[in-house]
mmCIF file of C-alpha atoms and ligand atoms in Angstrom:
data_model
loop_
_atom_site.group_PDB
_atom_site.id
_atom_site.type_symbol
_atom_site.label_atom_id
_atom_site.label_comp_id
_atom_site.label_asym_id
_atom_site.label_seq_id
_atom_site.Cartn_x
_atom_site.Cartn_y
_atom_site.Cartn_z
ATOM 1 C CA UNK A 1 5.050 8.573 -12.409
ATOM 2 C CA UNK A 2 7.404 10.744 -10.366
ATOM 3 C CA UNK A 3 11.184 10.254 -10.701
ATOM 4 C CA UNK A 4 11.764 11.486 -7.154
ATOM 5 C CA UNK A 5 9.247 9.123 -5.564
ATOM 6 C CA UNK A 6 10.576 5.935 -3.990
ATOM 7 C CA UNK A 7 7.384 3.955 -4.660
ATOM 8 C CA UNK A 8 7.277 5.069 -8.317
ATOM 9 C CA UNK A 9 10.871 3.873 -8.579
ATOM 10 C CA UNK A 10 9.949 0.511 -7.027
ATOM 11 C CA UNK A 11 7.067 0.167 -9.523
ATOM 12 C CA UNK A 12 9.475 0.961 -12.398
ATOM 13 C CA UNK A 13 11.921 -1.658 -11.104
ATOM 14 C CA UNK A 14 14.653 0.858 -10.323
ATOM 15 C CA UNK A 15 14.647 -0.051 -6.624
ATOM 16 C CA UNK A 16 14.294 -3.686 -5.506
ATOM 17 C CA UNK A 17 11.350 -4.851 -3.428
ATOM 18 C CA UNK A 18 9.887 -8.133 -2.213
ATOM 19 C CA UNK A 19 6.912 -8.281 -4.564
ATOM 20 C CA UNK A 20 3.766 -9.957 -3.251
ATOM 21 C CA UNK A 21 1.222 -9.046 -5.937
ATOM 22 C CA UNK A 22 0.920 -7.106 -9.176
ATOM 23 C CA UNK A 23 -1.799 -6.296 -11.704
ATOM 24 C CA UNK A 24 -2.515 -3.509 -14.171
ATOM 25 C CA UNK A 25 -3.381 -1.021 -11.399
ATOM 26 C CA UNK A 26 -1.614 -2.187 -8.270
ATOM 27 C CA UNK A 27 1.758 -3.284 -6.976
ATOM 28 C CA UNK A 28 2.202 -4.796 -3.514
ATOM 29 C CA UNK A 29 5.439 -5.553 -1.712
ATOM 30 C CA UNK A 30 6.656 -6.286 1.809
ATOM 31 C CA UNK A 31 7.372 -3.337 4.078
ATOM 32 C CA UNK A 32 11.094 -2.954 4.661
ATOM 33 C CA UNK A 33 10.419 -2.353 8.379
ATOM 34 C CA UNK A 34 7.595 -4.767 9.224
ATOM 35 C CA UNK A 35 5.390 -4.046 12.243
ATOM 36 C CA UNK A 36 3.741 -7.493 12.259
ATOM 37 C CA UNK A 37 4.381 -10.992 10.810
ATOM 38 C CA UNK A 38 2.533 -9.874 7.663
ATOM 39 C CA UNK A 39 3.124 -6.262 6.631
ATOM 40 C CA UNK A 40 2.481 -5.588 2.956
ATOM 41 C CA UNK A 41 2.295 -2.187 1.254
ATOM 42 C CA UNK A 42 -0.413 -1.983 -1.399
ATOM 43 C CA UNK A 43 0.380 0.790 -3.855
ATOM 44 C CA UNK A 44 -1.441 2.169 -6.909
ATOM 45 C CA UNK A 45 0.601 2.196 -10.122
ATOM 46 C CA UNK A 46 -0.264 5.870 -10.563
ATOM 47 C CA UNK A 47 1.444 8.592 -8.572
ATOM 48 C CA UNK A 48 -1.318 9.809 -6.259
ATOM 49 C CA UNK A 49 0.383 11.717 -3.446
ATOM 50 C CA UNK A 50 -2.010 10.817 -0.648
ATOM 51 C CA UNK A 51 -5.603 9.960 0.256
ATOM 52 C CA UNK A 52 -6.267 13.711 0.158
ATOM 53 C CA UNK A 53 -5.640 13.634 -3.611
ATOM 54 C CA UNK A 54 -8.256 10.980 -4.417
ATOM 55 C CA UNK A 55 -11.081 12.182 -6.664
ATOM 56 C CA UNK A 56 -13.377 10.770 -9.332
ATOM 57 C CA UNK A 57 -10.550 10.828 -11.912
ATOM 58 C CA UNK A 58 -8.391 8.358 -9.966
ATOM 59 C CA UNK A 59 -10.627 6.552 -7.474
ATOM 60 C CA UNK A 60 -10.565 3.388 -9.593
ATOM 61 C CA UNK A 61 -7.043 2.909 -8.194
ATOM 62 C CA UNK A 62 -8.431 2.931 -4.662
ATOM 63 C CA UNK A 63 -11.010 0.306 -5.592
ATOM 64 C CA UNK A 64 -8.316 -1.818 -7.240
ATOM 65 C CA UNK A 65 -6.123 -1.519 -4.148
ATOM 66 C CA UNK A 66 -8.924 -2.929 -2.007
ATOM 67 C CA UNK A 67 -9.618 -5.730 -4.479
ATOM 68 C CA UNK A 68 -5.913 -6.566 -4.237
ATOM 69 C CA UNK A 69 -5.977 -6.371 -0.423
ATOM 70 C CA UNK A 70 -8.681 -9.060 -0.263
ATOM 71 C CA UNK A 71 -6.709 -11.330 -2.614
ATOM 72 C CA UNK A 72 -3.392 -10.797 -0.843
ATOM 73 C CA UNK A 73 -4.981 -11.391 2.567
ATOM 74 C CA UNK A 74 -6.256 -14.773 1.382
ATOM 75 C CA UNK A 75 -2.827 -15.606 -0.036
ATOM 76 C CA UNK A 76 -1.105 -14.638 3.204
ATOM 77 C CA UNK A 77 -3.435 -16.808 5.306
ATOM 78 C CA UNK A 78 -5.194 -13.927 7.043
ATOM 79 C CA UNK A 79 -8.627 -15.602 7.120
ATOM 80 C CA UNK A 80 -8.990 -14.620 10.772
ATOM 81 C CA UNK A 81 -8.693 -10.923 10.000
ATOM 82 C CA UNK A 82 -6.251 -8.120 9.379
ATOM 83 C CA UNK A 83 -5.910 -4.344 9.557
ATOM 84 C CA UNK A 84 -5.637 -1.845 6.694
ATOM 85 C CA UNK A 85 -3.976 1.465 7.554
ATOM 86 C CA UNK A 86 -3.536 4.621 5.512
ATOM 87 C CA UNK A 87 -1.451 7.471 6.889
ATOM 88 C CA UNK A 88 -2.296 10.760 5.196
ATOM 89 C CA UNK A 89 -0.209 13.896 5.294
ATOM 90 C CA UNK A 90 2.048 15.279 7.980
ATOM 91 C CA UNK A 91 -0.430 15.043 10.846
ATOM 92 C CA UNK A 92 -1.383 11.531 9.729
ATOM 93 C CA UNK A 93 2.230 10.375 9.908
ATOM 94 C CA UNK A 94 2.705 9.774 6.190
ATOM 95 C CA UNK A 95 6.399 9.505 5.290
ATOM 96 C CA UNK A 96 6.235 8.363 1.645
ATOM 97 C CA UNK A 97 4.115 10.736 -0.410
ATOM 98 C CA UNK A 98 2.651 8.126 -2.752
ATOM 99 C CA UNK A 99 -0.725 6.733 -1.669
ATOM 100 C CA UNK A 100 -0.372 3.315 -0.041
ATOM 101 C CA UNK A 101 -2.240 1.002 2.264
ATOM 102 C CA UNK A 102 -0.530 -0.994 4.980
ATOM 103 C CA UNK A 103 -1.958 -4.531 5.139
ATOM 104 C CA UNK A 104 -1.023 -5.800 8.589
ATOM 105 C CA UNK A 105 -1.780 -9.147 10.167
ATOM 106 C CA UNK A 106 -0.629 -12.565 11.250
ATOM 107 C CA UNK A 107 -1.020 -11.642 14.912
ATOM 108 C CA UNK A 108 -3.869 -10.536 17.193
ATOM 109 C CA UNK A 109 -3.701 -6.741 16.959
ATOM 110 C CA UNK A 110 -4.671 -4.307 19.682
ATOM 111 C CA UNK A 111 -8.368 -3.531 19.515
ATOM 112 C CA UNK A 112 -8.057 0.204 18.885
ATOM 113 C CA UNK A 113 -5.715 2.474 16.981
ATOM 114 C CA UNK A 114 -7.660 5.680 17.731
HETATM 115 P P1 AMP B 1 3.972 5.752 5.766
HETATM 116 O O1 AMP B 1 4.706 6.161 7.027
HETATM 117 O O2 AMP B 1 2.548 5.389 5.985
HETATM 118 O O3 AMP B 1 4.189 6.751 4.657
HETATM 119 O O4 AMP B 1 4.636 4.386 5.337
HETATM 120 C C1 AMP B 1 5.781 4.283 4.569
HETATM 121 C C2 AMP B 1 6.266 2.867 4.732
HETATM 122 O O5 AMP B 1 7.154 2.582 3.666
HETATM 123 C C3 AMP B 1 7.035 2.600 6.029
HETATM 124 O O6 AMP B 1 6.358 1.583 6.766
HETATM 125 C C4 AMP B 1 8.415 2.157 5.544
HETATM 126 O O7 AMP B 1 8.954 1.129 6.342
HETATM 127 C C5 AMP B 1 8.126 1.694 4.133
HETATM 128 N N1 AMP B 1 9.232 1.750 3.197
HETATM 129 C C6 AMP B 1 10.031 2.815 2.944
HETATM 130 N N2 AMP B 1 10.930 2.508 1.986
HETATM 131 C C7 AMP B 1 10.659 1.238 1.603
HETATM 132 C C8 AMP B 1 11.225 0.342 0.648
HETATM 133 N N3 AMP B 1 12.244 0.701 -0.129
HETATM 134 N N4 AMP B 1 10.703 -0.900 0.535
HETATM 135 C C9 AMP B 1 9.669 -1.279 1.317
HETATM 136 N N5 AMP B 1 9.088 -0.491 2.232
HETATM 137 C C10 AMP B 1 9.580 0.745 2.376
HETATM 138 ZN ZN1 ZN B 2 5.031 7.895 -6.696
#
């Protein structure tokens, strides 16, 4: 955990968040600036700075994030589909340097992001 990281501080309970899901590996909470009716951030409980830092020592957290995404999507009523977004690094538009997945849905999204 990193004392200067906002998501580590949310996981530790030092900063409030609207919790949606939690297990041993993952914490999920609502984005403070939602871009869709459902906008949940799915965050590993280990400080991994970005997708560029994933390797065989920590990839279990990625798997657990995606297990959580499927559960949360069902709980949020997203049976008709959703989008998962990861921004990585400066060129990828990442603003919080703690790996996270945006789970976005509840509306028909545009067909392409790239
Ligand atoms: P990214 O730009 O992919 O790094 O996404 C960071 C996301 O974190 C943005 O969508 C922000 O709105 C969101 N965010 C930042 N601070 C908080 C917070 N305290 N609680 C919930 N979401 C936050
Ligand atoms: Zn962190």
